[in-house]
XYZ file of C-alpha atoms in Angstrom:
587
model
C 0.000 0.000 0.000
C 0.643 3.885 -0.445
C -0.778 6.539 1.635
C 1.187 9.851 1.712
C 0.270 12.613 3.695
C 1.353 16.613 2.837
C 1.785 19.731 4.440
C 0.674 23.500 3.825
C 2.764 26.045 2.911
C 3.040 27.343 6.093
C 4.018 30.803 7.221
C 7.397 32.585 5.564
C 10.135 31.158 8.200
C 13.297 33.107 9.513
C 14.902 30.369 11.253
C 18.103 29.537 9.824
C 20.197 26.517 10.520
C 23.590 25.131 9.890
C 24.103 21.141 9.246
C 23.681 18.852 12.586
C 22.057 21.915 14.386
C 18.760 20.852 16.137
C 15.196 21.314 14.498
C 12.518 20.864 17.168
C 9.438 19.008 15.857
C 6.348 19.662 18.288
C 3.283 17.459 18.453
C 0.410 19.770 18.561
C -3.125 18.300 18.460
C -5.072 15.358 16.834
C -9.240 15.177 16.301
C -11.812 13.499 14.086
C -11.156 14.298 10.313
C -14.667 15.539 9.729
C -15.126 17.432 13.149
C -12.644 20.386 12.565
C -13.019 22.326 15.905
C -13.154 19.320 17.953
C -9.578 18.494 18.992
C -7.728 17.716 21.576
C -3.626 17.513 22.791
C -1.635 14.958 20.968
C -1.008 13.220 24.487
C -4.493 12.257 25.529
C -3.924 9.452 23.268
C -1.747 6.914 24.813
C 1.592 7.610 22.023
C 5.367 7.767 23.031
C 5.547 10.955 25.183
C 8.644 12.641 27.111
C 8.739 11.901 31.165
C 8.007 15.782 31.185
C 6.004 17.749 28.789
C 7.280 21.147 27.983
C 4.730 23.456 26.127
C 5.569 26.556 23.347
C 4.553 29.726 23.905
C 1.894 30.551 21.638
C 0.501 33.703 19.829
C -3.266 34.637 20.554
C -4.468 33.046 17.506
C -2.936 29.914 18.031
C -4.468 29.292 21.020
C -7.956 30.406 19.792
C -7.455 27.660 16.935
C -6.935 25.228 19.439
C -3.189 25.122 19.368
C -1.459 23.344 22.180
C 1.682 22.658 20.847
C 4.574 20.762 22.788
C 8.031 19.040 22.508
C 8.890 15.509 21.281
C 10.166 12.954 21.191
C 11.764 12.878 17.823
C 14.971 14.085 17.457
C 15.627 15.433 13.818
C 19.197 17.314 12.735
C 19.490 20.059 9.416
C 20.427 17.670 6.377
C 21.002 14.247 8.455
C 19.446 11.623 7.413
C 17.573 8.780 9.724
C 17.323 5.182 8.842
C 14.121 3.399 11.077
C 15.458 4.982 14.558
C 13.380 4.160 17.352
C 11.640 6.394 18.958
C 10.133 4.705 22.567
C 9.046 1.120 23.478
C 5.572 0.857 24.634
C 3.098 -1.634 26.832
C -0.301 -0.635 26.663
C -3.131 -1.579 28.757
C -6.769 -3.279 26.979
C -8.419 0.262 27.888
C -5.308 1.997 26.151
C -5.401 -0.270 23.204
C -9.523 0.350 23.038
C -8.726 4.353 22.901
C -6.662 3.914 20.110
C -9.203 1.685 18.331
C -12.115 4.056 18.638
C -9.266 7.137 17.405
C -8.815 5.226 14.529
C -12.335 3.969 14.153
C -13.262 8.390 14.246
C -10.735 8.434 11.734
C -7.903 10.953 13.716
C -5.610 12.531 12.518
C -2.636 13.709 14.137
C -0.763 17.473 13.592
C 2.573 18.290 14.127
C 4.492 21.408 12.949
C 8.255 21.720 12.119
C 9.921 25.607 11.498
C 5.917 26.363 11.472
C 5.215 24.258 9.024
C 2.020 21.878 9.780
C 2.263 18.017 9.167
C -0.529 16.117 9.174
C -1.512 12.209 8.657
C -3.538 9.479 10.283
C -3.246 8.297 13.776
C -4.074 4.655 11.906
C -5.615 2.708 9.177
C -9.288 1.399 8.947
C -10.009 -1.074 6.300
C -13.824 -1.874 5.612
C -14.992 -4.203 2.947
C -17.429 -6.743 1.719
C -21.337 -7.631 2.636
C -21.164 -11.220 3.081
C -18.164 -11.988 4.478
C -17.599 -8.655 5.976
C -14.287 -7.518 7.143
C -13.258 -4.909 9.813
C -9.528 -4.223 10.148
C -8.215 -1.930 11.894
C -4.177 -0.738 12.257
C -1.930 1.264 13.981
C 0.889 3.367 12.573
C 3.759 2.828 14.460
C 6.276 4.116 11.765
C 6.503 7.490 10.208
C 8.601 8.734 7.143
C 9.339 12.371 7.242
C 10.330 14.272 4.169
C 12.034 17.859 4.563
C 12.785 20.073 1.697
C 15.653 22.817 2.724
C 17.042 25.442 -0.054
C 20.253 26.301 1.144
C 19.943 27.105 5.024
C 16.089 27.027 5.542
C 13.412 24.567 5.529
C 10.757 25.086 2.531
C 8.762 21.918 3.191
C 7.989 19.020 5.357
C 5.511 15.943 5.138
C 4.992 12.727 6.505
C 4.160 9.336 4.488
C 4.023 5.658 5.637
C 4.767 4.221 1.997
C 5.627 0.573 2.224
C 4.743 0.529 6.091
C 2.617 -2.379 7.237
C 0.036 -0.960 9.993
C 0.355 -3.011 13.684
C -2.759 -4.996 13.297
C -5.231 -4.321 16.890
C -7.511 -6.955 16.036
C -7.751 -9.717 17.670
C -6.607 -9.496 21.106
C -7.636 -10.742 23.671
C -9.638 -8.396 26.859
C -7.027 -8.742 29.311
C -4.252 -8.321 26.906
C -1.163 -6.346 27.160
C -0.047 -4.859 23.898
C 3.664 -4.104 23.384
C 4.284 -1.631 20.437
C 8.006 -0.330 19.154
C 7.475 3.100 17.100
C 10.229 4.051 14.676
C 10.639 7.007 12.338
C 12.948 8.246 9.478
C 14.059 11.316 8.088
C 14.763 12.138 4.888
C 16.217 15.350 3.474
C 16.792 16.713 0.359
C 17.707 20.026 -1.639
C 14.859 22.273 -3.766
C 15.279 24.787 -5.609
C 12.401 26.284 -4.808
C 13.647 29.687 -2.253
C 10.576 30.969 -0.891
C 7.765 28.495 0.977
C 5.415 30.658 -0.860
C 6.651 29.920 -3.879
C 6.413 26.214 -4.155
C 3.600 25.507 -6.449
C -0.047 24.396 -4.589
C -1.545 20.769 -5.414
C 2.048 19.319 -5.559
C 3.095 17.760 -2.215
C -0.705 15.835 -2.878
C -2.065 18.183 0.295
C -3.701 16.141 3.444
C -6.657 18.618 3.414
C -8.365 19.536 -0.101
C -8.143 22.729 -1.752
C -10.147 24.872 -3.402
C -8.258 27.293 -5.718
C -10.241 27.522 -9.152
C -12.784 30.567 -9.203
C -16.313 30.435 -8.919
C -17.907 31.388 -11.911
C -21.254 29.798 -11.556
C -21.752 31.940 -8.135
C -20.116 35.389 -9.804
C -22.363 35.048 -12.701
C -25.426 34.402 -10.927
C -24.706 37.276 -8.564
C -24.136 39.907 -11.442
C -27.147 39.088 -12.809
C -29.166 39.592 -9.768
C -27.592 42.635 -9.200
C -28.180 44.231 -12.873
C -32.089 42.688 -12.795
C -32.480 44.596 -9.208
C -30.707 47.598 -9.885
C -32.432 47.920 -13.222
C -35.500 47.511 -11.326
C -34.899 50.071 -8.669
C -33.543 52.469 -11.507
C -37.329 52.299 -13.636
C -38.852 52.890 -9.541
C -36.604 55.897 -9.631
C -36.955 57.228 -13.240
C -39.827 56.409 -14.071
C -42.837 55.685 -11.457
C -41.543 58.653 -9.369
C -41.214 61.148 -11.916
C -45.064 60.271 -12.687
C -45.805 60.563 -8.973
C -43.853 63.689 -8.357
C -45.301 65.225 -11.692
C -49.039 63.967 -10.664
C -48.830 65.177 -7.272
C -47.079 68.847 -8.071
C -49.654 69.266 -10.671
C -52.339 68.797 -8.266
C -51.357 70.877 -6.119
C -51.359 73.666 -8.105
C -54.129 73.077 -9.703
C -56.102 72.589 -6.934
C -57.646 75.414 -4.614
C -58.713 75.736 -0.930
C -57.857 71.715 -0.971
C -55.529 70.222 1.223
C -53.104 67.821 -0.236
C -54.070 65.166 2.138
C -57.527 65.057 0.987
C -56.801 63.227 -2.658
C -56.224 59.517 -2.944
C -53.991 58.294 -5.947
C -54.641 54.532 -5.712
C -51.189 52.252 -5.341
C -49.796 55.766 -5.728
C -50.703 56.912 -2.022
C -47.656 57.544 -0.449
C -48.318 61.479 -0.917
C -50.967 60.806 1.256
C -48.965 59.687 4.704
C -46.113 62.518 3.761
C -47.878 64.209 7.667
C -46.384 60.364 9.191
C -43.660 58.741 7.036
C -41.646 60.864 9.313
C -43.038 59.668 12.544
C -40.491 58.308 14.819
C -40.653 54.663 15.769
C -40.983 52.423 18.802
C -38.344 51.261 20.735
C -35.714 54.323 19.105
C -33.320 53.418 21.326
C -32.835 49.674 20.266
C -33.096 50.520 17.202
C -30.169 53.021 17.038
C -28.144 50.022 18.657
C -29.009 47.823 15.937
C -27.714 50.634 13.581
C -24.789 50.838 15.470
C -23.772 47.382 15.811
C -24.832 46.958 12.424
C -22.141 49.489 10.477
C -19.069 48.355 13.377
C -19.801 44.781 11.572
C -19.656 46.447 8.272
C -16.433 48.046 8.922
C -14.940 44.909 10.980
C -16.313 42.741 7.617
C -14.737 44.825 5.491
C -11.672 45.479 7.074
C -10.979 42.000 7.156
C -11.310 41.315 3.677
C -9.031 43.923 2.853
C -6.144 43.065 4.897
C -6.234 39.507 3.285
C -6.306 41.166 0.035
C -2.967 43.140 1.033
C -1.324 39.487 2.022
C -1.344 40.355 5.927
C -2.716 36.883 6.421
C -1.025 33.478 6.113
C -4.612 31.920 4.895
C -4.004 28.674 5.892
C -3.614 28.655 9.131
C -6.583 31.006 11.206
C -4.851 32.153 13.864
C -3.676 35.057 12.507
C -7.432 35.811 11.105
C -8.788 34.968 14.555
C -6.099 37.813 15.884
C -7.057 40.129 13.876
C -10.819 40.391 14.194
C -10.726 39.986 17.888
C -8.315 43.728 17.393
C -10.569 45.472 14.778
C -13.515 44.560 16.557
C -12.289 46.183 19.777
C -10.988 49.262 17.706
C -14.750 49.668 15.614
C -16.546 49.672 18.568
C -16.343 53.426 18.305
C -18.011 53.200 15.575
C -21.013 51.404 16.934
C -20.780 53.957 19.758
C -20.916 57.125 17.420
C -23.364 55.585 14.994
C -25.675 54.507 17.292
C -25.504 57.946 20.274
C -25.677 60.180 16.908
C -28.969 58.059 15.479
C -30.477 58.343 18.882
C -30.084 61.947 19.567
C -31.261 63.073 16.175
C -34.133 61.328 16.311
C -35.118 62.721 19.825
C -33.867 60.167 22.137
C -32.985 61.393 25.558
C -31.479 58.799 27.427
C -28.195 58.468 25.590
C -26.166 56.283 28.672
C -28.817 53.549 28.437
C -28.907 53.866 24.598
C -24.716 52.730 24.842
C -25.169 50.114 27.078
C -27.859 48.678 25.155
C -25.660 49.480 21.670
C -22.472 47.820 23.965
C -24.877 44.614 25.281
C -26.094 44.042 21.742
C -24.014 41.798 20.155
C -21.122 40.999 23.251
C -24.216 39.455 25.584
C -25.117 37.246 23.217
C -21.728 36.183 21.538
C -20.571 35.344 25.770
C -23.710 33.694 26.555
C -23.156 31.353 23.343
C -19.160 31.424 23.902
C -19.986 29.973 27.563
C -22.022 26.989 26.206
C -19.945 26.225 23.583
C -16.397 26.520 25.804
C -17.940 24.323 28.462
C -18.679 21.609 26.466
C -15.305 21.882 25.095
C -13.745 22.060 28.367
C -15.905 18.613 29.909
C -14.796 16.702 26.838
C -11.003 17.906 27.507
C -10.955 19.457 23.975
C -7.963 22.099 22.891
C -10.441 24.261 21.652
C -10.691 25.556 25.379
C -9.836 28.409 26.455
C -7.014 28.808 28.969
C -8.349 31.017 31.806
C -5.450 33.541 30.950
C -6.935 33.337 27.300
C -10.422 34.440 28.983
C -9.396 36.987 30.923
C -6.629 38.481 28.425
C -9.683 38.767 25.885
C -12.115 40.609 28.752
C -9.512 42.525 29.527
C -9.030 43.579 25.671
C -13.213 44.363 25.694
C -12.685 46.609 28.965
C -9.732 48.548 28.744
C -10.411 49.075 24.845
C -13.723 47.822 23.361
C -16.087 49.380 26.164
C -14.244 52.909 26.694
C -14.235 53.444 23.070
C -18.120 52.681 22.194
C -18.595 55.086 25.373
C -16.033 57.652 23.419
C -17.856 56.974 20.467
C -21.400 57.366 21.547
C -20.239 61.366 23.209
C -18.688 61.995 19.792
C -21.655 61.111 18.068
C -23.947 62.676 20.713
C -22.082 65.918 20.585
C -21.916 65.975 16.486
C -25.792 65.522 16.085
C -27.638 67.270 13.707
C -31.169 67.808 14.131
C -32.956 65.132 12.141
C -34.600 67.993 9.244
C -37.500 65.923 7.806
C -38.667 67.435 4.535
C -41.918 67.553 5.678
C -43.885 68.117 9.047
C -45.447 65.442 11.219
C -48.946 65.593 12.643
C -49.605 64.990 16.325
C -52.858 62.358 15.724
C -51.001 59.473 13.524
C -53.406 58.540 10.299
C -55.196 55.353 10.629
C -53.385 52.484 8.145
C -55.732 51.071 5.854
C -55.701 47.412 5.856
C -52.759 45.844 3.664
C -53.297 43.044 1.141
C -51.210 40.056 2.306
C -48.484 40.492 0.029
C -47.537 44.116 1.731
C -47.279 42.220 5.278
C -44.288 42.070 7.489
C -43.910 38.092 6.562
C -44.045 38.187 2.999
C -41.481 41.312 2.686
C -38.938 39.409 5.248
C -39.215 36.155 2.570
C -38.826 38.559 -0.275
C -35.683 40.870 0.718
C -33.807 38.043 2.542
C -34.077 35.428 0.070
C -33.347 37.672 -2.819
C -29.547 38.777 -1.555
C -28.963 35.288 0.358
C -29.530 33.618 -3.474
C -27.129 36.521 -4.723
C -24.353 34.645 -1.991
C -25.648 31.050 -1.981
C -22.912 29.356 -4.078
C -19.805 31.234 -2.595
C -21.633 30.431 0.858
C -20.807 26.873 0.647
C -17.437 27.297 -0.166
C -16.974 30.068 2.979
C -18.761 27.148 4.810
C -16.573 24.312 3.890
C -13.549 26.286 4.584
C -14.729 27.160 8.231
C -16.501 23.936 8.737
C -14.427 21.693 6.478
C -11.195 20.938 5.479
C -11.504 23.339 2.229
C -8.742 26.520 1.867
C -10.023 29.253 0.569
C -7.577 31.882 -1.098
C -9.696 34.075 -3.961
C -9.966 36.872 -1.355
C -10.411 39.274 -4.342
C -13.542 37.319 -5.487
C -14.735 37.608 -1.840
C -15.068 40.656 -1.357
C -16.331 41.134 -5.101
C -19.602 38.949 -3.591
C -19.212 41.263 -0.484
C -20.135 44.314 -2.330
C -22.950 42.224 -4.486
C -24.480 40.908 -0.979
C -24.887 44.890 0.094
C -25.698 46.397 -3.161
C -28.720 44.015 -3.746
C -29.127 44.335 0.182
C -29.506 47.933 -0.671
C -31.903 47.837 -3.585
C -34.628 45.379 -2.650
C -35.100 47.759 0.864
C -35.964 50.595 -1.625
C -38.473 48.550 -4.004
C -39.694 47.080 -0.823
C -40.283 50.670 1.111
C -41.939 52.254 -2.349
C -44.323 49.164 -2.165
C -45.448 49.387 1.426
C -45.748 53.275 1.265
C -47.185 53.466 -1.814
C -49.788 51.310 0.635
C -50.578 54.023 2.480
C -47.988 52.539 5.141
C -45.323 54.457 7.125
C -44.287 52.031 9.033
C -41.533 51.417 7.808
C -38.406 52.299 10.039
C -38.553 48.467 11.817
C -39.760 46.933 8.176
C -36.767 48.151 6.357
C -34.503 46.667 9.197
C -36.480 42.912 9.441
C -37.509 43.160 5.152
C -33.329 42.514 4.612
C -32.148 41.344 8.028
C -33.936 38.737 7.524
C -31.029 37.713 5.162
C -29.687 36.202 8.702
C -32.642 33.775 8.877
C -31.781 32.624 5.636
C -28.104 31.663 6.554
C -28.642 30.149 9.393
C -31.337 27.641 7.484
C -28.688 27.106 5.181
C -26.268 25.821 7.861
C -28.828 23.896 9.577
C -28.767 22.054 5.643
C -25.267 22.459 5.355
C -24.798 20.659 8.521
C -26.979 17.372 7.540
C -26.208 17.379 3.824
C -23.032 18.636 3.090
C -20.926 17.882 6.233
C -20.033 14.535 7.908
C -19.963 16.630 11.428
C -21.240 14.475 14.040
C -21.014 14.306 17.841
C -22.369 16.651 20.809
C -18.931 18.812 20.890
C -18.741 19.688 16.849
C -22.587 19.762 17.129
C -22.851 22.633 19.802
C -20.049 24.483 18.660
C -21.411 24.444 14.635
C -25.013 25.436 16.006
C -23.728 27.973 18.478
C -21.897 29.663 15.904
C -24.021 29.750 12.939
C -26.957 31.498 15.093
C -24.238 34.209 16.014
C -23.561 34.170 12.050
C -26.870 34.496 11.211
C -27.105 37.352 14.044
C -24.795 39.069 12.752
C -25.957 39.451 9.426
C -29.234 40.343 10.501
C -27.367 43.624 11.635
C -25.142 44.148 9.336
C -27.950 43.602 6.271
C -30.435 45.606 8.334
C -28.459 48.847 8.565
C -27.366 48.870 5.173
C -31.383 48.258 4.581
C -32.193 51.028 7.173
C -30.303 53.664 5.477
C -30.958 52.842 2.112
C -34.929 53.682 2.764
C -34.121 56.604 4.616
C -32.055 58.219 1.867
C -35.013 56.561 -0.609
C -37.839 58.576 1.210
C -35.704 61.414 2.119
C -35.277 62.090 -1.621
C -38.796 61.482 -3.041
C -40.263 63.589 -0.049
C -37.948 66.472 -0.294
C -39.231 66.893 -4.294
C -43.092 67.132 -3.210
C -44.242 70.135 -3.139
C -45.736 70.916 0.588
C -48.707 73.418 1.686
């Protein structure tokens, strides 16, 4: 048999070595191939381990990727070979031999990282076949091949293989029976002339994990034309319907004497009609100014993102330095959250601006710690490295007091202080019109199925890859084509929240400051019902600890784009209505 197993290119290394000098191999952390964010330390299984276990230092990142990285055992040298040296002699017990059957069984894999390269392969071998008789065999690797690539005096790649290694056969023993095991390794090196890691070409060290590298067409195509069909749509609302209505209504007016320009009815063209209430402020101002708030930080922290992986600040295959940097920008933008939300609130005559930033600062971090705490407990009763250290915990509250808090409070007096008075084009009565009943296609319901479905099909393809890349073993690289969909997912965002708001005012309806939020929020709903598919169709996921964490997660996705989809929805109808209200002429 073959099996070979291949590394990432890993992050650019600086270490530089001369021949014999040392190069430290840690064993980091092995898990169930299809569970990626349930893992656990290399020496909970019961492999050759040193009398005592010294740990590396690790960056932020690491740790929140579940890295618990630690010395060996193996002892490799810069451009020495090793011929079968043995690495530890081994007795294990029935229940230590059982472990290792059910690893293998789960199909673990093992990760270990050289010069920050990671190496990955199978903690054993499973062979299933046949109906009638049917075999089961399972084996345990108890010799490992490493290949190392160096180019002059630093290490460009590294993998581990077991080709022409027979696996130590576990079947067949006996309950009460001791199992002695010898493990062995070799090391191979040889010269590339390949100089920088990042240079070696993708595909060709036949990866462990898949990859996903060839562009998307199907889901940029579909998206473009969704866009054009919308904004083409929105442009004939604009050009064409409007100018009628503005023309109509002006021309009435001036034709019209000792009448009051609410006393004429123009059909599906009523929203002259409710011009004394579109401007009436809503219920419950001060949540929504914190959705507002919360909503445009995300926007920022979403974008931001994106763009620093488009500069090359991120080694994309490994998340730690991704998980680093959102846990920073979202600390930094939650001035913005602060200032959007206090400078909402006080324009539109809110008066209790402290509550209004606690309520803007509990929005999103309640929920993301109530979830975090479920999630990290059931990580931390299963043992799993996914954890958190309690200096990890309390370096990360720290980060939300000493920076995140103070600056949405900084944020929210900026934006309290900077407020303009809210100028509506046109005055508001103090007795609200009565709403005449709404055919069913104007309600709440159907306008949430409309504007979420519309941009969650404009996203639907790329979504899967996004999802196999954080659920799965996928990479994804085409940053540029990311952030291409990005823009797509807002624009349309944008555009169905205008046709929507001309629809329900032209309806005679002005309520429309929570609509516009919910009509394209509702995006969120959307994602999370394509995880919940994802999850049973897509994805071999199994097991409470995978299970809670995938859940937990994906409702804080979905959460999240219900905020950020809403605001861009919320502002969209306001500078919508804003426009076609300031070009009627008033009494």
């Amino acid at each position: 048999m073959e099996t070979s197993w291949g590394r990432e290119p890993g992050v650019e290394g600086v270490t530089h070595y001369k021949a014999g000098d040392p190069v430290i191999l840690y064993v980091n952390k092995v898990g169930p191939y299809h569970n990626p964010q349930e893992t656990y330390h290399y020496y909970q299984l019961p492999v050759c381990s040193p009398e005592k276990i010294r740990h590396k230092s690790l960056s932020l990142g690491e740790v929140l990727d579940g890295d618990r990285m630690a010395e060996s055992l193996y002892e490799i040298r810069f451009r020495e070979n090793v011929e079968k040296r043995i690495l530890c002699h081994m007795q294990l017990s029935p229940a230590q031999v059982e472990q290792l059957r059910q690893a293998i069984e789960e199909l673990y894999y093992f990760e270990f990282v050289v010069d920050d390269l990671p190496i990955r392969g199978f903690v054993g071998y499973m062979e299933e076949s046949g109906f009638l008789p049917h075999s089961h065999k399972i084996g345990l690797w108890t010799h490992l091949d490493f290949h190392l690539e160096f180019h002059r005096d630093r290490i460009i790649f590294a993998n581990v293989s077991v080709r022409d290694v027979k696996p130590h056969s576990l079947d067949g023993l006996r309950p009460d029976e001791f199992l002695g095991l010898t493990h062995t390794y070799s090391v191979r090196w040889s010269e590339t002339s390949v100089e920088r890691r990042s240079d070696r070409r993708r595909g060709d060290d036949g990866g462990f994990f898949p990859r996903t590298l060839e562009i998307h067409w199907l889901s940029i195509i579909n998206s473009m034309v969704l866009v054009f069909l919308l904004v083409g749509f929105v442009a004939v609302i604009l050009m064409r319907v409007l100018r009628n209505d503005l023309a109509r209504y002006n021309l009435d007016e001036e034709t019209t004497s000792g009448g009051s320009g609410d006393d004429f009815d123009q059909g599906d063209n009523g929203w002259k009609i409710i011009h004394t209430d579109v401007f009436r402020f809503p219920p419950y101002r001060g949540l929504l100014c914190a959705v507002l708030g919360v909503g445009a930080q995300f926007l920022a922290l979403g974008t931001g993102i994106i763009v620093m992986a488009l500069l090359g600040m991120f080694n994309v295959h490994r998340h730690g330095a991704i998980n680093s940097a959102a846990i920073l920008l979202y600390a930094l933008t939650c001035c913005i959250s602060g200032y959007v939300s206090s400078h909402f609130y006080r324009q539109i005559g809110g008066e209790r601006w402290v509550w209004n930033i606690i309520l803007t600062t509990s929005l999103f971090s309640v929920p993301f710690f109530l979830t975090w705490s479920v999630v990290n407990s059931v990580h931390w009763a299963n043992g799993s490295t996914q954890a958190l250290p309690a200096t990890t915990i309390l370096l990360l509250l720290t980060v939300w007091l000493l920076v995140g808090f103070p600056l949405t409070v900084i944020g929210g007096i900026f934006g309290k202080n900077n407020a303009s008075p809210f100028d509506a084009p046109c005055r508001t009565k103090n007795i609200a019109r009565e709403i005449p009943p709404q055919p069913w296609y104007k309600s709440t319901l159907v306008h949430m199925t409309v504007g979420g479905f519309l941009p969650f099909s404009a996203i639907s393809v790329e979504l899967y890859y996004i999802f196999a890349t954080v659920w799965g073993r996928e990479q994804y690289t085409l940053y540029g084509i990311l952030f291409f969909v990005f823009a797509i997912l807002l624009s349309v965002g944008a555009c169905i929240s205008i046709a929507l708001t001309y629809f329900q005012l032209s309806g005679e309806d002005y309520r429309w400051w929570w609509r516009s939020v919910l009509s394209v929020g509702s995006t969120g709903l959307f994602i999370f019902f394509y995880s919940v598919f994802y999850y049973a169709r897509r994805s071999n996921m199994s097991g409470a600890v995978q299970t809670v964490e995938f859940f937990g997660y994906s409702l804080l996705t979905g959460y999240v784009f219900f905020l950020m989809l809403g605001t861009i929805s919320f502002f969209s109808s306001l500078k919508f209505i804003r426009y076609i209200y300031v070009n009627l002429k008033m009494d």
